[in-house]
Coordinates of C-alpha atoms (C1' of nucleotides) in Angstrom, one line a residue:
Chain A
X1 CA 122.3 75.2 171.1
X2 CA 123.7 78.5 170.2
X3 CA 122.7 78.2 166.6
X4 CA 121.4 74.8 165.5
X5 CA 118.6 76.2 163.4
X6 CA 120.7 75.3 160.3
X7 CA 122.7 72.1 160.2
X8 CA 126.1 73.3 158.9
X9 CA 125.0 73.8 155.3
X10 CA 125.5 70.2 154.4
X11 CA 126.9 69.9 150.9
X12 CA 124.9 67.2 149.2
X13 CA 121.7 69.2 149.2
X14 CA 121.1 71.5 146.3
X15 CA 120.1 74.3 148.7
X16 CA 118.1 76.4 146.3
X17 CA 119.0 80.0 146.6
X18 CA 115.9 82.2 147.1
X19 CA 113.9 79.3 148.3
X20 CA 115.2 79.3 151.9
X21 CA 113.4 76.6 153.7
X22 CA 110.7 74.2 152.4
X23 CA 108.0 73.3 154.8
X24 CA 107.0 69.7 154.7
X25 CA 108.7 66.3 154.1
X26 CA 111.7 66.8 151.8
X27 CA 111.6 65.4 148.3
X28 CA 113.7 62.4 147.5
X29 CA 114.1 63.3 143.9
X30 CA 115.2 66.4 142.0
X31 CA 112.5 67.5 139.7
X32 CA 115.0 68.4 137.0
X33 CA 116.7 65.1 136.8
X34 CA 113.4 63.2 137.1
X35 CA 112.1 65.2 134.1
X36 CA 115.2 64.4 132.2
X37 CA 114.7 60.7 132.8
X38 CA 111.1 60.9 131.7
X39 CA 112.2 62.7 128.6
X40 CA 114.7 59.9 127.9
X41 CA 112.0 57.3 128.0
X42 CA 109.5 59.3 125.9
X43 CA 112.1 60.0 123.3
X44 CA 112.9 56.3 122.9
X45 CA 109.4 54.8 123.2
X46 CA 106.9 57.6 122.4
X47 CA 103.9 58.6 124.4
X48 CA 101.6 55.6 124.0
X49 CA 104.3 52.9 124.5
X50 CA 105.5 54.4 127.7
X51 CA 103.5 53.4 130.8
X52 CA 103.4 55.2 134.1
X53 CA 105.1 52.2 135.6
X54 CA 108.0 52.7 133.2
X55 CA 108.2 56.4 134.1
X56 CA 107.9 55.6 137.7
X57 CA 110.8 53.2 137.6
X58 CA 113.0 55.5 135.4
X59 CA 112.5 58.5 137.6
X60 CA 112.6 56.7 140.9
X61 CA 109.3 58.4 141.8
X62 CA 106.2 56.4 142.5
X63 CA 103.1 57.2 140.6
X64 CA 101.4 59.5 143.1
X65 CA 104.6 61.6 143.3
X66 CA 104.9 61.7 139.6
X67 CA 101.3 62.9 139.4
X68 CA 101.8 65.5 142.1
X69 CA 104.9 66.9 140.6
X70 CA 104.1 66.9 136.9
X71 CA 100.4 66.2 136.5
X72 CA 99.0 63.4 134.4
X73 CA 100.9 61.5 131.6
X74 CA 100.1 64.0 128.9
X75 CA 101.2 66.9 131.0
X76 CA 104.4 65.1 131.8
X77 CA 104.9 64.5 128.1
X78 CA 104.4 68.2 127.3
X79 CA 106.8 69.3 130.0
X80 CA 109.3 66.8 128.7
X81 CA 109.0 68.2 125.3
X82 CA 109.5 71.7 126.5
X83 CA 112.6 70.6 128.4
X84 CA 113.9 69.0 125.2
X85 CA 113.4 72.2 123.3
X86 CA 115.3 74.1 125.9
X87 CA 118.1 71.7 125.9
X88 CA 118.3 71.6 122.1
X89 CA 118.2 75.4 121.9
X90 CA 120.9 75.8 124.5
X91 CA 123.2 73.5 122.5
X92 CA 122.8 75.6 119.4
X93 CA 122.1 79.1 120.3
X94 CA 125.8 80.1 120.6
X95 CA 126.6 78.6 117.3
X96 CA 123.9 80.6 115.6
X97 CA 124.9 83.7 117.4
X98 CA 128.7 83.8 117.1
X99 CA 130.5 85.3 114.1
X100 CA 131.9 82.7 111.7
X101 CA 131.9 81.6 108.1
X102 CA 128.7 80.0 106.8
X103 CA 130.2 76.6 106.1
X104 CA 131.7 76.4 109.6
X105 CA 128.4 77.5 111.2
X106 CA 126.5 74.8 109.4
X107 CA 129.1 72.1 110.2
X108 CA 128.9 73.0 113.9
X109 CA 125.1 73.1 113.9
X110 CA 124.8 69.6 112.3
X111 CA 127.5 68.3 114.6
X112 CA 125.4 69.5 117.6
X113 CA 122.3 67.9 116.1
X114 CA 124.0 64.6 115.5
X115 CA 125.2 64.6 119.1
X116 CA 121.6 65.0 120.3
X117 CA 120.1 62.4 117.9
X118 CA 122.7 59.7 118.4
X119 CA 122.9 59.9 122.1
X120 CA 121.2 57.3 124.2
X121 CA 122.4 54.2 126.1
X122 CA 120.1 51.8 124.4
X123 CA 120.5 53.3 120.9
X124 CA 120.0 56.6 119.1
X125 CA 116.8 58.4 119.9
X126 CA 116.5 60.9 117.2
X127 CA 114.8 64.3 117.4
X128 CA 111.9 64.6 119.9
X129 CA 110.2 67.1 117.7
X130 CA 110.2 64.7 114.8
X131 CA 109.1 61.8 117.1
X132 CA 106.2 63.9 118.4
X133 CA 105.2 65.1 114.9
X134 CA 105.0 61.5 113.8
X135 CA 102.8 60.5 116.7
X136 CA 100.8 62.8 119.0
X137 CA 100.9 65.9 116.8
X138 CA 98.1 64.7 114.5
X139 CA 95.6 64.2 117.2
X140 CA 96.4 66.8 119.9
X141 CA 96.1 70.4 118.9
X142 CA 98.1 71.7 121.9
X143 CA 101.0 69.4 121.2
X144 CA 100.7 70.1 117.5
X145 CA 101.1 73.8 118.2
X146 CA 104.3 73.2 120.1
X147 CA 105.7 71.0 117.3
X148 CA 104.9 73.7 114.8
X149 CA 106.7 76.2 116.9
X150 CA 109.7 73.9 117.1
X151 CA 109.8 73.5 113.4
X152 CA 109.4 77.2 112.8
X153 CA 112.1 78.1 115.3
X154 CA 114.7 76.0 113.4
X155 CA 113.6 77.4 110.0
X156 CA 113.9 80.9 111.3
X157 CA 117.4 80.4 112.8
X158 CA 118.6 78.9 109.5
X159 CA 117.0 81.7 107.5
X160 CA 118.7 84.2 109.6
X161 CA 122.0 82.5 109.1
X162 CA 121.7 82.4 105.3
X163 CA 120.5 86.0 105.2
X164 CA 123.6 87.1 107.0
X165 CA 125.8 85.0 104.9
X166 CA 124.3 86.5 101.8
X167 CA 124.8 90.0 103.1
X168 CA 128.4 89.2 103.7
X169 CA 128.8 88.0 100.2
X170 CA 129.2 84.3 101.0
X171 CA 126.3 83.4 98.8
X172 CA 125.5 84.4 95.2
X173 CA 123.1 87.4 94.8
X174 CA 120.4 85.0 93.5
X175 CA 120.4 82.8 96.6
X176 CA 117.1 82.5 98.4
X177 CA 117.7 82.4 102.2
X178 CA 114.3 81.1 103.0
X179 CA 114.5 78.3 100.5
X180 CA 118.0 77.4 101.7
X181 CA 116.8 77.5 105.3
X182 CA 114.1 75.0 104.5
X183 CA 116.6 72.7 102.9
X184 CA 118.8 73.0 105.9
X185 CA 115.9 72.1 108.1
X186 CA 115.0 69.2 105.8
X187 CA 118.6 67.9 106.3
X188 CA 118.1 68.1 110.0
X189 CA 114.9 66.1 109.7
X190 CA 116.3 63.5 107.4
X191 CA 119.2 62.8 109.7
X192 CA 116.8 62.7 112.7
X193 CA 114.7 60.0 110.9
X194 CA 117.7 58.0 109.7
X195 CA 119.3 58.1 113.1
X196 CA 116.3 56.3 114.5
X197 CA 116.7 53.6 111.8
X198 CA 120.3 53.2 113.2
X199 CA 122.0 54.6 110.1
X200 CA 125.6 54.8 111.2
X201 CA 127.1 58.1 112.1
X202 CA 129.6 58.1 109.3
X203 CA 126.8 57.9 106.7
X204 CA 124.8 60.7 108.4
X205 CA 127.9 62.8 108.4
X206 CA 128.2 62.1 104.7
X207 CA 124.7 63.3 104.1
X208 CA 125.4 66.4 106.0
X209 CA 128.5 67.1 104.1
X210 CA 126.8 66.7 100.8
X211 CA 123.9 68.9 101.8
X212 CA 126.3 71.6 103.0
X213 CA 128.2 71.5 99.7
X214 CA 125.0 72.1 97.8
X215 CA 123.8 74.8 100.1
X216 CA 126.9 76.9 100.2
X217 CA 127.1 76.5 96.5
X218 CA 128.5 73.4 94.9
X219 CA 129.7 75.5 92.1
X220 CA 132.2 77.2 94.3
X221 CA 135.3 75.1 93.9
X222 CA 137.1 74.7 97.2
Chain B
X1 CA 69.2 20.3 88.0
X2 CA 71.1 20.1 84.8
X3 CA 73.9 22.3 86.2
X4 CA 73.4 23.9 89.5
X5 CA 76.9 23.4 90.7
X6 CA 77.7 27.1 90.0
X7 CA 75.1 29.7 90.8
X8 CA 75.2 31.9 87.7
X9 CA 78.6 33.5 88.4
X10 CA 77.0 36.2 90.6
X11 CA 78.7 39.5 90.0
X12 CA 79.2 40.9 93.4
X13 CA 81.8 38.3 94.4
X14 CA 85.4 38.9 93.5
X15 CA 85.6 35.4 92.1
X16 CA 89.4 35.0 92.1
X17 CA 90.8 33.6 89.0
X18 CA 93.0 30.6 89.6
X19 CA 91.5 30.0 93.0
X20 CA 88.5 28.1 91.7
X21 CA 86.5 27.2 94.8
X22 CA 87.2 27.9 98.5
X23 CA 86.3 25.1 100.8
X24 CA 84.7 26.3 104.0
X25 CA 82.5 29.1 105.2
X26 CA 83.1 32.1 102.9
X27 CA 84.8 35.2 104.3
X28 CA 82.6 38.2 105.0
X29 CA 85.5 40.6 104.4
X30 CA 88.0 41.1 101.6
X31 CA 91.5 40.8 103.0
X32 CA 92.8 43.6 100.8
X33 CA 90.3 46.2 101.9
X34 CA 90.6 45.1 105.5
X35 CA 94.4 45.5 105.4
X36 CA 93.8 48.9 103.9
X37 CA 91.6 49.9 106.8
X38 CA 94.2 48.6 109.3
X39 CA 96.9 50.6 107.5
X40 CA 94.8 53.8 107.7
X41 CA 94.5 53.4 111.4
X42 CA 98.2 52.6 112.0
X43 CA 99.2 55.5 109.9
X44 CA 97.1 57.9 111.9
X45 CA 97.7 56.6 115.4
X46 CA 100.8 54.5 115.3
X47 CA 101.3 51.0 116.6
X48 CA 101.0 51.4 120.4
X49 CA 98.1 53.7 120.3
X50 CA 96.0 51.5 118.1
X51 CA 94.2 48.7 119.9
X52 CA 92.9 45.5 118.5
X53 CA 89.4 46.7 119.2
X54 CA 90.1 49.8 117.1
X55 CA 91.4 47.5 114.3
X56 CA 88.4 45.2 114.7
X57 CA 86.0 48.0 114.4
X58 CA 87.7 49.6 111.4
X59 CA 88.0 46.4 109.4
X60 CA 84.7 45.0 110.4
X61 CA 86.4 41.8 111.5
X62 CA 86.3 40.6 115.0
X63 CA 89.5 39.9 116.8
X64 CA 89.8 36.2 116.2
X65 CA 89.2 36.7 112.5
X66 CA 91.9 39.4 112.4
X67 CA 94.2 37.1 114.2
X68 CA 93.5 34.3 111.9
X69 CA 93.9 36.4 108.8
X70 CA 97.0 38.4 109.6
X71 CA 98.5 37.1 112.8
X72 CA 99.0 39.2 115.9
X73 CA 99.1 42.9 116.1
X74 CA 102.8 43.2 115.2
X75 CA 102.4 41.0 112.1
X76 CA 99.5 43.1 111.1
X77 CA 101.5 46.2 111.4
X78 CA 104.3 44.7 109.3
X79 CA 101.8 43.6 106.6
X80 CA 100.3 47.1 106.7
X81 CA 103.7 48.6 106.2
X82 CA 104.5 46.4 103.3
X83 CA 101.1 47.3 101.8
X84 CA 101.9 51.0 102.2
X85 CA 105.2 50.5 100.5
X86 CA 103.6 48.8 97.5
X87 CA 101.0 51.5 97.2
X88 CA 103.6 54.3 97.4
X89 CA 105.9 52.6 94.9
X90 CA 103.0 52.1 92.5
X91 CA 102.1 55.7 92.6
X92 CA 105.7 56.8 91.7
X93 CA 107.2 54.1 89.6
X94 CA 105.9 55.4 86.4
X95 CA 107.1 58.9 87.1
X96 CA 110.6 57.6 87.8
X97 CA 110.5 55.4 84.7
X98 CA 109.1 57.7 82.0
X99 CA 111.2 60.0 79.9
X100 CA 110.9 63.7 81.0
X101 CA 112.9 66.7 82.0
X102 CA 114.4 66.7 85.5
X103 CA 112.3 69.5 86.9
X104 CA 109.1 68.0 85.7
X105 CA 110.0 64.7 87.1
X106 CA 110.7 66.1 90.5
X107 CA 107.5 68.2 90.4
X108 CA 105.5 65.1 89.7
X109 CA 107.2 63.0 92.4
X110 CA 106.6 65.6 95.0
X111 CA 103.0 66.0 93.9
X112 CA 102.5 62.3 94.3
X113 CA 104.1 62.4 97.7
X114 CA 101.9 65.2 98.9
X115 CA 98.8 63.4 97.8
X116 CA 99.8 60.4 99.9
X117 CA 100.8 62.5 102.9
X118 CA 97.8 64.8 102.9
X119 CA 95.2 62.2 102.4
X120 CA 93.0 61.1 105.2
X121 CA 89.5 61.8 106.4
X122 CA 90.4 63.0 109.8
X123 CA 93.5 64.9 108.8
X124 CA 96.8 64.3 107.0
X125 CA 98.6 61.2 107.9
X126 CA 102.1 61.8 106.6
X127 CA 104.5 59.1 105.5
X128 CA 104.2 55.7 107.1
X129 CA 108.0 55.1 106.7
X130 CA 108.7 58.2 108.7
X131 CA 106.0 57.4 111.3
X132 CA 107.5 53.9 111.7
X133 CA 111.0 55.2 111.9
X134 CA 109.9 57.6 114.7
X135 CA 108.3 54.9 116.7
X136 CA 108.9 51.1 116.3
X137 CA 112.1 51.3 114.3
X138 CA 114.4 51.9 117.3
X139 CA 113.3 48.9 119.2
X140 CA 112.4 46.3 116.6
X141 CA 115.2 45.0 114.4
X142 CA 112.9 43.5 111.8
X143 CA 110.8 46.6 111.4
X144 CA 113.9 48.7 111.4
X145 CA 115.3 46.7 108.5
X146 CA 112.1 47.4 106.5
X147 CA 112.3 51.1 107.2
X148 CA 116.0 51.2 106.2
X149 CA 115.0 49.5 102.9
X150 CA 112.2 52.0 102.4
X151 CA 114.6 54.9 102.9
X152 CA 117.2 53.4 100.7
X153 CA 114.7 52.7 97.9
X154 CA 113.8 56.3 97.7
X155 CA 117.4 57.4 97.8
X156 CA 118.2 55.1 95.0
X157 CA 115.4 56.2 92.8
X158 CA 116.3 59.8 93.2
X159 CA 120.0 59.1 92.6
X160 CA 119.1 57.3 89.4
X161 CA 117.1 60.2 88.3
X162 CA 119.8 62.8 89.0
X163 CA 122.4 60.6 87.3
X164 CA 120.4 60.4 84.2
X165 CA 119.8 64.1 84.2
X166 CA 123.5 64.7 84.5
X167 CA 124.2 62.4 81.6
X168 CA 121.7 64.4 79.5
X169 CA 123.4 67.6 80.5
X170 CA 120.6 68.9 82.6
X171 CA 123.0 69.3 85.5
X172 CA 126.4 70.9 85.7
X173 CA 129.4 68.6 85.3
X174 CA 130.3 69.1 89.0
X175 CA 126.9 68.0 90.3
X176 CA 126.9 65.0 92.7
X177 CA 123.9 62.8 92.0
X178 CA 124.1 61.0 95.3
X179 CA 124.2 64.2 97.4
X180 CA 121.4 65.7 95.4
X181 CA 119.4 62.5 95.9
X182 CA 119.8 62.7 99.6
X183 CA 118.6 66.3 99.5
X184 CA 115.6 65.2 97.5
X185 CA 114.9 62.5 100.0
X186 CA 115.4 65.0 102.8
X187 CA 112.8 67.2 101.2
X188 CA 110.4 64.3 101.1
X189 CA 111.0 63.7 104.8
X190 CA 110.5 67.3 105.8
X191 CA 107.2 67.6 104.1
X192 CA 106.1 64.2 105.6
X193 CA 106.9 65.6 109.0
X194 CA 105.3 69.0 108.5
X195 CA 102.2 67.5 106.9
X196 CA 101.5 65.7 110.2
X197 CA 101.8 69.0 112.0
X198 CA 99.1 70.2 109.7
X199 CA 101.3 72.7 107.8
X200 CA 99.0 73.8 105.0
X201 CA 99.4 72.3 101.5
X202 CA 100.4 75.7 100.0
X203 CA 103.3 76.0 102.3
X204 CA 104.5 72.5 101.6
X205 CA 104.3 73.2 97.9
X206 CA 106.4 76.3 98.5
X207 CA 109.0 74.2 100.3
X208 CA 109.0 71.7 97.4
X209 CA 109.4 74.5 94.9
X210 CA 112.3 76.1 96.7
X211 CA 114.0 72.7 97.0
X212 CA 113.6 72.0 93.3
X213 CA 115.0 75.3 92.4
X214 CA 118.1 74.7 94.4
X215 CA 118.5 71.1 93.2
X216 CA 118.1 71.7 89.5
X217 CA 120.5 74.6 89.9
X218 CA 119.3 77.9 91.2
X219 CA 122.1 79.5 89.0
X220 CA 120.3 78.5 85.9
X221 CA 118.1 81.5 85.1
X222 CA 114.8 80.4 83.7
Chain C
dG1 C1' 72.1 14.1 103.6
dG2 C1' 76.4 13.5 106.2
dA3 C1' 81.3 14.6 106.6
dT4 C1' 84.7 18.0 106.1
dT5 C1' 86.6 22.5 105.9
dA6 C1' 87.0 27.2 107.1
dA7 C1' 85.3 31.1 108.7
dT8 C1' 82.4 33.7 112.4
dT9 C1' 80.8 34.7 117.1
dT10 C1' 80.8 34.8 121.9
dG11 C1' 83.1 35.1 125.8
dC12 C1' 86.8 34.3 128.9
dG13 C1' 91.2 35.1 131.4
dA14 C1' 95.4 37.0 132.7
dT15 C1' 97.6 41.0 132.8
dA16 C1' 98.5 46.0 132.1
dT17 C1' 97.1 50.6 132.5
dG18 C1' 96.0 55.3 134.2
dG19 C1' 94.7 57.4 138.0
dT20 C1' 93.6 58.0 143.0
dA21 C1' 92.5 57.4 148.2
dC22 C1' 94.5 57.1 152.4
dA23 C1' 97.7 56.4 156.0
dA24 C1' 102.5 56.8 157.4
dA25 C1' 106.7 59.5 157.3
dA26 C1' 109.7 63.5 157.7
dA27 C1' 110.5 67.9 157.8
dT28 C1' 109.4 73.1 159.9
dC29 C1' 107.0 76.2 163.1
dG30 C1' 105.5 77.8 167.5
Chain D
dC1 C1' 106.6 68.4 172.3
dG2 C1' 102.4 69.1 169.4
dA3 C1' 100.5 71.1 165.2
dT4 C1' 101.1 71.8 160.5
dT5 C1' 102.8 70.9 156.0
dT6 C1' 104.4 68.3 152.3
dT7 C1' 106.0 64.1 150.3
dT8 C1' 106.1 59.1 150.2
dG9 C1' 104.4 54.4 150.1
dT10 C1' 100.8 50.9 149.8
dA11 C1' 96.9 49.5 148.1
dC12 C1' 93.2 49.8 145.3
dC13 C1' 89.7 50.5 141.4
dA14 C1' 87.7 50.6 137.0
dT15 C1' 88.8 49.8 132.6
dA16 C1' 91.5 48.4 128.6
dT17 C1' 94.3 45.3 126.3
dC18 C1' 96.0 41.1 123.9
dG19 C1' 95.4 36.8 122.8
dC20 C1' 92.8 32.5 122.6
dA21 C1' 89.4 28.5 123.4
dA22 C1' 85.1 26.7 122.4
dA23 C1' 81.0 26.6 120.1
dT24 C1' 78.5 28.0 115.9
dT25 C1' 77.6 28.9 111.1
dA26 C1' 78.0 28.3 106.2
dA27 C1' 80.0 26.7 102.5
dT28 C1' 82.0 22.3 99.5
dC29 C1' 82.9 17.3 98.7
dC30 C1' 81.2 12.7 98.3

DNA sequence: GGATTAATTTGCGATATGGTACAAAAATCG
DNA sequence: CGATTTTTGTACCATATCGCAAATTAATCC
C-alpha cells in the first residue's frame, strides 16, 4: 500500500499528458479514432445516406455516446469535415512550404491529393469538400461557409506557389498566378470527381500530367 | 350525332401525334413536366435526401402514380439523370457543331454551362453529373456507368473542338488537344462545384475567362 | 349501356430513423 | 466503504420512409 494510487502506468492507455485523471467511468473509445471512422462513412455515403446506426456500428459507440461526444448528426458531420480539412492540410502543407521547382511541387501536391481521393477499403472516396459542396452546401449556410473556406484555401496555396515560381523566373512574365491557381484547383476538383466514378489511377495521373504540362508552360520544350 | 366521336380537337390537350387515342382514364399530369420537377428536386437535394413525399408533392402525382409511371425511386433518379443529360446536350450541341473561332466557342460553352448550373429558384443547383458522382456513383455500378459516360462525352466534345482548332492553326503545333480538353472539362467541373457553394456568377465568369486565356494560349498577345 | 382499360385515391404496413430517458456500470474522491 | 462523476447499455418514442394493395374514377370499345 505504499503507493497504489497509480497502477504502474499501464501501457495500453493513451494517458493524456496534462489531463491527469478523469473522474467518472472511463471511455471505451478514443474520440479521435471514432471521429475518423465517422469521417470515413460520411465521405463514402454522404450525410443523408448515413444513419446513426451506421455511425454507431462503425465507431463502436452506441447512439447516446455518439450524441454525448459529438452532438447530433449534423454536428458530427461538421466535426468530421473539420477533421478532414486538418488531415488534408497536414498532408500538403510541407509540400507547399519547402523550396523546390514548380513542376516538382505540383507533382507532389497531386500525388498527395490522389492518395487521399483513392484511399478507402470499399472503393475510392474522393474529396470530402467536393462531396459536401455537391450535397449539403446548397442548403446549409454554415456548412457552405466551411466549403467556401476549403475551396479558397486551396486556391490561395496554389496562387502563392505560382507567384513564387514567377518571381523565380520559372514562368513567363505574362503568366497570371491567380488564373493558373484556379486551373490547378480545377484539376484537383476534376480528379476528385472522376475518382468517385472509379476512373483508374493511371488515367487520373495522365490528367494531372497533362494539366501540369500546360500550367508550367507547354511551350517550354523539356 | 353526325360525328361526336372526337370533341372538336380541344386545344389544351397535347394530343400526341401517332398515339391516336389512349384507352383508360386520362392522366392528370404530363410525364415530361413531372420528370422535370423530379429532376429539379434531385438536383437540389440529392437522392437520399429526397423523399417520395417530396417528389409526390413537387410533381403533383401521388406515390402510386409516380411508381406506376417511373418505377421506384432509384429508377426515377436514373430517368431524371438521363433527362438532365439530354437537356444539357441539347443546350450545347449547336455550339460544338457550328463553325466559329476557338475562343468564341469556349466562351459560349461556358456561358451555357453557367446558365445550367446557376439556374434554380431556391439557389444554384450545379451540375447533376457532378452531384451524382459525389453521391450515388461510388455505390451503384449502373449509375456510375452513366456518370462515366457523361464525363467522357464532355471530354470528347472538347477534344474534338481543340483538335479542329489545331488543324485550323488556332493553336501552336505542340498543343495537346486531349490534355487541353481535360483542362476544359476540369474548368466545367470546378465551376459546377463552386456554383453549389454559391460563389457569385461574376467570380465564376472570372475563372472561366482565366482558363480560356490559358487554354487558347496566354502567350498569344491579343 | 355494359365491358374493358388505365389512371387516381386512400390507406395500410413493415421498417428505418433521429433522438432521448433511465438505470446500470466503472472509475475517482474522501 | 459510500458519495460522486462520467460513460455505457437498453429500451423507447414519435415520426418518416418506401412500397404496395384495394377500391374508385374516368375514359374508350362494342
